[in-house]
Short mmCIF file of C-alpha atoms in Angstrom, two decimals:
data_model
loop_
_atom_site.label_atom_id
_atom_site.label_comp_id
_atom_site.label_asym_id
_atom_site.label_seq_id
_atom_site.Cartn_x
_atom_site.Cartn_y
_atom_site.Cartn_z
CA UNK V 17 -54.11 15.42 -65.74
CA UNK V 18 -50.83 13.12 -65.09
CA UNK V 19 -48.50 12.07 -67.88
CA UNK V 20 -47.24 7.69 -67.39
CA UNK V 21 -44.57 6.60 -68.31
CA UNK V 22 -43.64 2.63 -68.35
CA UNK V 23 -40.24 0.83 -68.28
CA UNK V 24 -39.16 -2.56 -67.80
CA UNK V 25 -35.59 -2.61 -65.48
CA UNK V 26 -34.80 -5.66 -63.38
CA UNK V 27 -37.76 -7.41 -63.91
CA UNK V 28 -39.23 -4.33 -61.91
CA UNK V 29 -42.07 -2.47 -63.45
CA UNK V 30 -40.67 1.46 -64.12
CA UNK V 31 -43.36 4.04 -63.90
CA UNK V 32 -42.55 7.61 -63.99
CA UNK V 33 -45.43 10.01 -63.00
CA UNK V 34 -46.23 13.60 -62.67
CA UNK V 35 -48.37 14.23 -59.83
CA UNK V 36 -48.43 17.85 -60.43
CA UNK V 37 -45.46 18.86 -57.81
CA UNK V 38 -42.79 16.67 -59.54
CA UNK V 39 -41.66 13.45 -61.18
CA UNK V 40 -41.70 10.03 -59.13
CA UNK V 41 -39.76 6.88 -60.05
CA UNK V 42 -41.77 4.13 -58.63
CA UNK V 43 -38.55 1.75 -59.48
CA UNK V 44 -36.85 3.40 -56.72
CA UNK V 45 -40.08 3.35 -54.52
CA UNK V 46 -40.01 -0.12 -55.37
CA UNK V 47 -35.97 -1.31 -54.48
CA UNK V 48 -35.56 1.68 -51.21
CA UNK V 49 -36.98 -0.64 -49.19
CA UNK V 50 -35.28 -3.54 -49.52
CA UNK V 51 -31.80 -1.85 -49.94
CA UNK V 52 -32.61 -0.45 -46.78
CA UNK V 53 -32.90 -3.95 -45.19
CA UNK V 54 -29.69 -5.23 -46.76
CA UNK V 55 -27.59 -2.41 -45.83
CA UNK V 56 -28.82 -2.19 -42.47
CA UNK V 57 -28.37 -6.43 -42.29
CA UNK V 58 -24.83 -5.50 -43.47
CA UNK V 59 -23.98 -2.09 -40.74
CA UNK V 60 -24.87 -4.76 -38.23
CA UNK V 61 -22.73 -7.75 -39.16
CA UNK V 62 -19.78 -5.37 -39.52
CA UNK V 63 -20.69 -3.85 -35.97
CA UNK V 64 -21.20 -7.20 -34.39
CA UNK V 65 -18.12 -8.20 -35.79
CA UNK V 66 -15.72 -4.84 -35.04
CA UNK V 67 -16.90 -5.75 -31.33
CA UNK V 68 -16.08 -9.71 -31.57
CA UNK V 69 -12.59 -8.75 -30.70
CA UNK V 70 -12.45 -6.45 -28.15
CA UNK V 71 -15.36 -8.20 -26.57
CA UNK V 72 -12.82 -11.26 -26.61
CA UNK V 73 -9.68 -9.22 -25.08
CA UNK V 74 -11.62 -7.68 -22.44
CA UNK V 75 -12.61 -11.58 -21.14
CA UNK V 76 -8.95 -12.38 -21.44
CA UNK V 77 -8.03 -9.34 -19.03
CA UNK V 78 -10.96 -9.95 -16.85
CA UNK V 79 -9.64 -13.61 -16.73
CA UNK V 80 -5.83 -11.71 -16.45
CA UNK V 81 -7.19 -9.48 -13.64
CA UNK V 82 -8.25 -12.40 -11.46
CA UNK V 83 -5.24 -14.68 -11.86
CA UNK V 84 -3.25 -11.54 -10.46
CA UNK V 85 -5.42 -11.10 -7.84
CA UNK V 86 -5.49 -14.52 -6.53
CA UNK V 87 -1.55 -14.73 -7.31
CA UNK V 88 -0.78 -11.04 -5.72
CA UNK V 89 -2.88 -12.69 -2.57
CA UNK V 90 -0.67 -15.37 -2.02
CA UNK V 91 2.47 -13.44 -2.30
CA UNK V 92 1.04 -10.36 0.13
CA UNK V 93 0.10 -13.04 2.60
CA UNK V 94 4.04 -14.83 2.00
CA UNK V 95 5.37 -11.10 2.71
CA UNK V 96 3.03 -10.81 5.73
CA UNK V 97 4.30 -13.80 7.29
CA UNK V 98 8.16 -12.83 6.52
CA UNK V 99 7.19 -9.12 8.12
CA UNK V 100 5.62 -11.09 11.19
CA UNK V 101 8.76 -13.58 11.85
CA UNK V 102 11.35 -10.62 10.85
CA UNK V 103 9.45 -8.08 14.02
CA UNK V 104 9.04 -10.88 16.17
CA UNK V 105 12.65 -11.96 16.26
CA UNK V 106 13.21 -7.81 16.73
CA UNK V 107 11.11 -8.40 19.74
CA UNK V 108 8.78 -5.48 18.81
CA UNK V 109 5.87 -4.99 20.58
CA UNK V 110 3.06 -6.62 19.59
CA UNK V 111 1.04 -3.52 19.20
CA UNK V 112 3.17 -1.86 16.71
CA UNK V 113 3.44 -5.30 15.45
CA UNK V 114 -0.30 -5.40 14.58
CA UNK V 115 -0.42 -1.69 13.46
CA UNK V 116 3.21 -2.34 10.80
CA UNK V 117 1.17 -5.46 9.72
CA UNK V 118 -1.94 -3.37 8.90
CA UNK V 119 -0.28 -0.91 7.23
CA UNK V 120 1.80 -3.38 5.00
CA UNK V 121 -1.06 -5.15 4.17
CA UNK V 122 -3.39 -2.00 2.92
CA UNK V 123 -0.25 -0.79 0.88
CA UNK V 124 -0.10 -3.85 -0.97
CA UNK V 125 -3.66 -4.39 -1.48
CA UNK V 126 -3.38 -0.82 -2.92
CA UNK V 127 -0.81 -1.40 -5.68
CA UNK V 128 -1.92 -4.83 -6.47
CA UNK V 129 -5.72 -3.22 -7.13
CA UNK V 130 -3.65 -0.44 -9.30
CA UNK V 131 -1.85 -3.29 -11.07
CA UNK V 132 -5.18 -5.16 -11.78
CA UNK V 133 -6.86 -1.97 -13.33
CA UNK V 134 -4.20 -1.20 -15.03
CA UNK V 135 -4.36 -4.52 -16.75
CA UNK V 136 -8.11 -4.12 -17.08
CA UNK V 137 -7.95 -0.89 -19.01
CA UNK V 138 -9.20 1.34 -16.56
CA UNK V 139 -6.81 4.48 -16.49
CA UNK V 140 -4.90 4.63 -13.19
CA UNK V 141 -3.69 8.08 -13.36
CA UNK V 142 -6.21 10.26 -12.10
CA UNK V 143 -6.66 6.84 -9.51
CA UNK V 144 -2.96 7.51 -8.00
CA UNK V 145 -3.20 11.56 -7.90
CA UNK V 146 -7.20 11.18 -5.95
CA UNK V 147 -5.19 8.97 -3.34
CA UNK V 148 -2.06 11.18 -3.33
CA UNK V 149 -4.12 14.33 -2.57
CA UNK V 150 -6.65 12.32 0.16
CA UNK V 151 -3.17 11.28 2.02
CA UNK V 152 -1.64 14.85 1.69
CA UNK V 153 -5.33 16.16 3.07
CA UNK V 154 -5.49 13.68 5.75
CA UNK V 155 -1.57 14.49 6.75
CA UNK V 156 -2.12 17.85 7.15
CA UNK V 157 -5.27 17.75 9.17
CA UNK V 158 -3.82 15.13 11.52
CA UNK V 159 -0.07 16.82 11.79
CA UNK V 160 -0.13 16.96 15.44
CA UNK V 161 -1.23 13.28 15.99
CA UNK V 162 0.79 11.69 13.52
CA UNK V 163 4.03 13.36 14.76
CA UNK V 164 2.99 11.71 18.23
CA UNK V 165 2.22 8.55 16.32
CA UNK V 166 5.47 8.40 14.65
CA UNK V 167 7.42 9.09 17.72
CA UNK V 168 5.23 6.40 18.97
CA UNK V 169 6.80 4.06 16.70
CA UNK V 170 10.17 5.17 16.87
CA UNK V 171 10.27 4.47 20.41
CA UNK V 172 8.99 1.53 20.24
CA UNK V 173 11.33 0.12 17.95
CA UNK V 174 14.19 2.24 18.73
CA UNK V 175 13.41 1.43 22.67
CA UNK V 176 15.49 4.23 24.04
CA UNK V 177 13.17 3.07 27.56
CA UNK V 178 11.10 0.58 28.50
CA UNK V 179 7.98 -0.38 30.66
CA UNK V 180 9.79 -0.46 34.31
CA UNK V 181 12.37 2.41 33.62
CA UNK V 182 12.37 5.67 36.05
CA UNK V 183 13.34 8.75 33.15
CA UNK V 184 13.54 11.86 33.11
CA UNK V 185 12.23 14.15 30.15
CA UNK V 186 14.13 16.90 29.82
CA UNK V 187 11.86 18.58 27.36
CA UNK V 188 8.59 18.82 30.07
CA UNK V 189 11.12 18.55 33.15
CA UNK V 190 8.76 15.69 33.96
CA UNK V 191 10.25 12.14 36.08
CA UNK V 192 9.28 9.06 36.88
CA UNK V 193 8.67 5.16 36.06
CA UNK V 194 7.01 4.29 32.72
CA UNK V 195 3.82 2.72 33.26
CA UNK V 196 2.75 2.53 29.58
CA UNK V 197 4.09 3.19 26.25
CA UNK V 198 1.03 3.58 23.33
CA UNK V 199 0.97 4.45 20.09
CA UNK V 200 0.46 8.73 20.78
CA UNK V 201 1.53 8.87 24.54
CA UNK V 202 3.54 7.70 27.28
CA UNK V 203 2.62 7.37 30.62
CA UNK V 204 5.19 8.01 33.30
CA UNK V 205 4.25 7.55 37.13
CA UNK V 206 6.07 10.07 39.33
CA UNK V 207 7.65 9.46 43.16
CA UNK V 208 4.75 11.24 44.80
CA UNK V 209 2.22 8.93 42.72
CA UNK V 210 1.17 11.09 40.08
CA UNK V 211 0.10 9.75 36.68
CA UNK V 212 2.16 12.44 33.41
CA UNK V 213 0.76 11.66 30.07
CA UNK V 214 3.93 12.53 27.82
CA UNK V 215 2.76 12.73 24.17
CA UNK V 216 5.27 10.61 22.03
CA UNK V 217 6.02 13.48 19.54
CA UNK V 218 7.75 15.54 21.99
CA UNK V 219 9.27 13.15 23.90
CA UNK V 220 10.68 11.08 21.04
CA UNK V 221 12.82 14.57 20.20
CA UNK V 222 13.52 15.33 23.69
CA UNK V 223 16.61 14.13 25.98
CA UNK V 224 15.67 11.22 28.12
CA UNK V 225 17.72 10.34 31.11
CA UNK V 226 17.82 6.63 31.61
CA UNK V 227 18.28 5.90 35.15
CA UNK V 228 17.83 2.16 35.58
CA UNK V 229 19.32 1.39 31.59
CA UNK V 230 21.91 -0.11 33.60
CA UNK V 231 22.08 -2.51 36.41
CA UNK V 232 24.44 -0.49 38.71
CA UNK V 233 25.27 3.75 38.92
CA UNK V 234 27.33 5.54 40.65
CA UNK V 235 26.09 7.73 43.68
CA UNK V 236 27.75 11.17 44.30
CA UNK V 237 27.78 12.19 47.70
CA UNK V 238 28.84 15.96 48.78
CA UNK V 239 29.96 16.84 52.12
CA UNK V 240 31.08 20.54 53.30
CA UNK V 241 33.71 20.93 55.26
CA UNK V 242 35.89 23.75 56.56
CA UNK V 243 38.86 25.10 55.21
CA UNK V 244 40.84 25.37 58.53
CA UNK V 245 40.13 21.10 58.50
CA UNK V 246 42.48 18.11 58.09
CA UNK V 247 41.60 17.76 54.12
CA UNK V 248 43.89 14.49 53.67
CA UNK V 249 42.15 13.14 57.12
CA UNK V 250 38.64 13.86 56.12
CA UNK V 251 39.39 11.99 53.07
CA UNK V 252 40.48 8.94 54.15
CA UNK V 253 37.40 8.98 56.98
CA UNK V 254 35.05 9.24 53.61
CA UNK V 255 36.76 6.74 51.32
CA UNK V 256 37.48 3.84 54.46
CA UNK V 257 33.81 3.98 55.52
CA UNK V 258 32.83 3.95 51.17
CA UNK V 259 35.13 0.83 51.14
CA UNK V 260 33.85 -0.82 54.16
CA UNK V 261 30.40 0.01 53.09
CA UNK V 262 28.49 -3.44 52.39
CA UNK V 263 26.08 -1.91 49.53
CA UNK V 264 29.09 -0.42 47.65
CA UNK V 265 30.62 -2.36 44.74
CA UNK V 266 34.50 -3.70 45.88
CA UNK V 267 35.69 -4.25 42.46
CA UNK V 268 34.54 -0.20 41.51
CA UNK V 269 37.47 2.80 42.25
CA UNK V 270 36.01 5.21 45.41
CA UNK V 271 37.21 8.34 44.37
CA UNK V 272 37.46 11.34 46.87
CA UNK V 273 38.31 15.00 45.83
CA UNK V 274 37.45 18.71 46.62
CA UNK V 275 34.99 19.43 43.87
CA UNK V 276 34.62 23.23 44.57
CA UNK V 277 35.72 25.60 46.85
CA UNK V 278 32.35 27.58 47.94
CA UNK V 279 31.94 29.88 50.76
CA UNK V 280 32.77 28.56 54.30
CA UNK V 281 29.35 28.50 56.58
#
């Protein structure tokens, strides 16, 4: 047996029934549902509109982000060309031109795509440290080869020799003419026709003997003599036939002197 129960509210027929198990309002069975359709109308106009905005910043940094790139393009290829004139009237060579030109242009692709996330939203933190520990990786595993690849450099720009030059290394004891200077070694050609590779790290730390840097050198010639000899007479013999000598330079001093005093033979 069930006990009803009617009242008028809203224009909505009130009922209020036992079932057995409890008391139901069938006013609110009546309204739930379409409460539930407004509010839920109502969550998703305020959504939609909490997301208007961002949705309209993050077109105006996308927009942002591409203006910078196109601008940061033009002014990396204006650097470029500066770089480019600046080596060429160095007279570098045009290998380490290429590589410097590379390397200048990958650096400032770099920070320009840092700048555009950045701008974008994106957090460039943990970006920077990734590529900070990749370089400090890659340095370590390639220590050897880019100490000869900086020594590379440095003699190419420093040019301490040249293709042409007959050096001497004083770090390997190795001499002869440079046949090629790369980027990790140097290749020397010696008098009995014998092809040294020199690696660049080594030799850009070592002492290197120029011998053709300059256009003339002196030539020191020793001659033994006795001690029971004319000393002033043997040196006038050796400086008149220095003087008289067509392959010696006129307007350089001949100098003549006892330069040690060794053991008579």
């Amino acid at each position: 047996m069930s006990l009803l129960f009617n009242a008028y509210t809203l224009s909505i027929p009130r009922y209020l029934i036992y079932n057995g198990m409890g008391i139901i309002d069938t006013y609110w069975v009546a309204i739930l549902p379409h409460m539930a359709s407004t509010l839920g109308v109502f969550l998703a106009k305020q959504y939609i509109e909490g997301y208007i905005p961002k949705v309209i910043d993050f077109g105006v940094n996308i927009i942002l982000a591409l203006v910078i790139f196109f601008v940061g393009k033009i002014i990396i290829n204006w650097l470029i060309k500066i770089c480019n004139k600046f080596l060429e009237k160095a007279k570098v060579e045009i290998s380490i031109r290429r590589f410097l030109k590379s390397l200048l242009r990958a650096m400032l692709y770099i920070i320009l795509i840092i700048i555009i996330c950045d701008r974008v939203g994106i957090n460039t933190a943990s970006f920077i440290a990734v590529l900070g520990t990749l370089g400090l990786t890659v340095g370590l595993a390639l220590q050897g080869s880019l100490s000869n690849f900086a020594g590379g450099v440095l003699i190419l720009l420093l040019k301490p020799f040249k293709v042409g030059d007959y050096i001497i290394d004083s770090g390997s004891g190795a001499e002869g003419k440079v046949d090629r200077i790369d980027l990790f070694y140097t290749k020397i050609v010696t008098v009995d026709n014998r092809a040294v590779f020199i690696p660049n790290g080594s030799l850009s730390n070592a002492t290197i003997t120029n011998n053709t840097e300059f256009n003339t050198r002196r030539v020191d010639i020793v001659f033994g003599i006795a001690y029971e000899s004319d000393m002033d007479k043997a040196k006038d013999i050796i400086y008149n036939i220095a003087k008289e000598d067509e392959n010696a330079l006129q307007d350089k001093d001949v100098s003549v002197f006892v330069s040690s005093l060794d053991a008579s033979q």
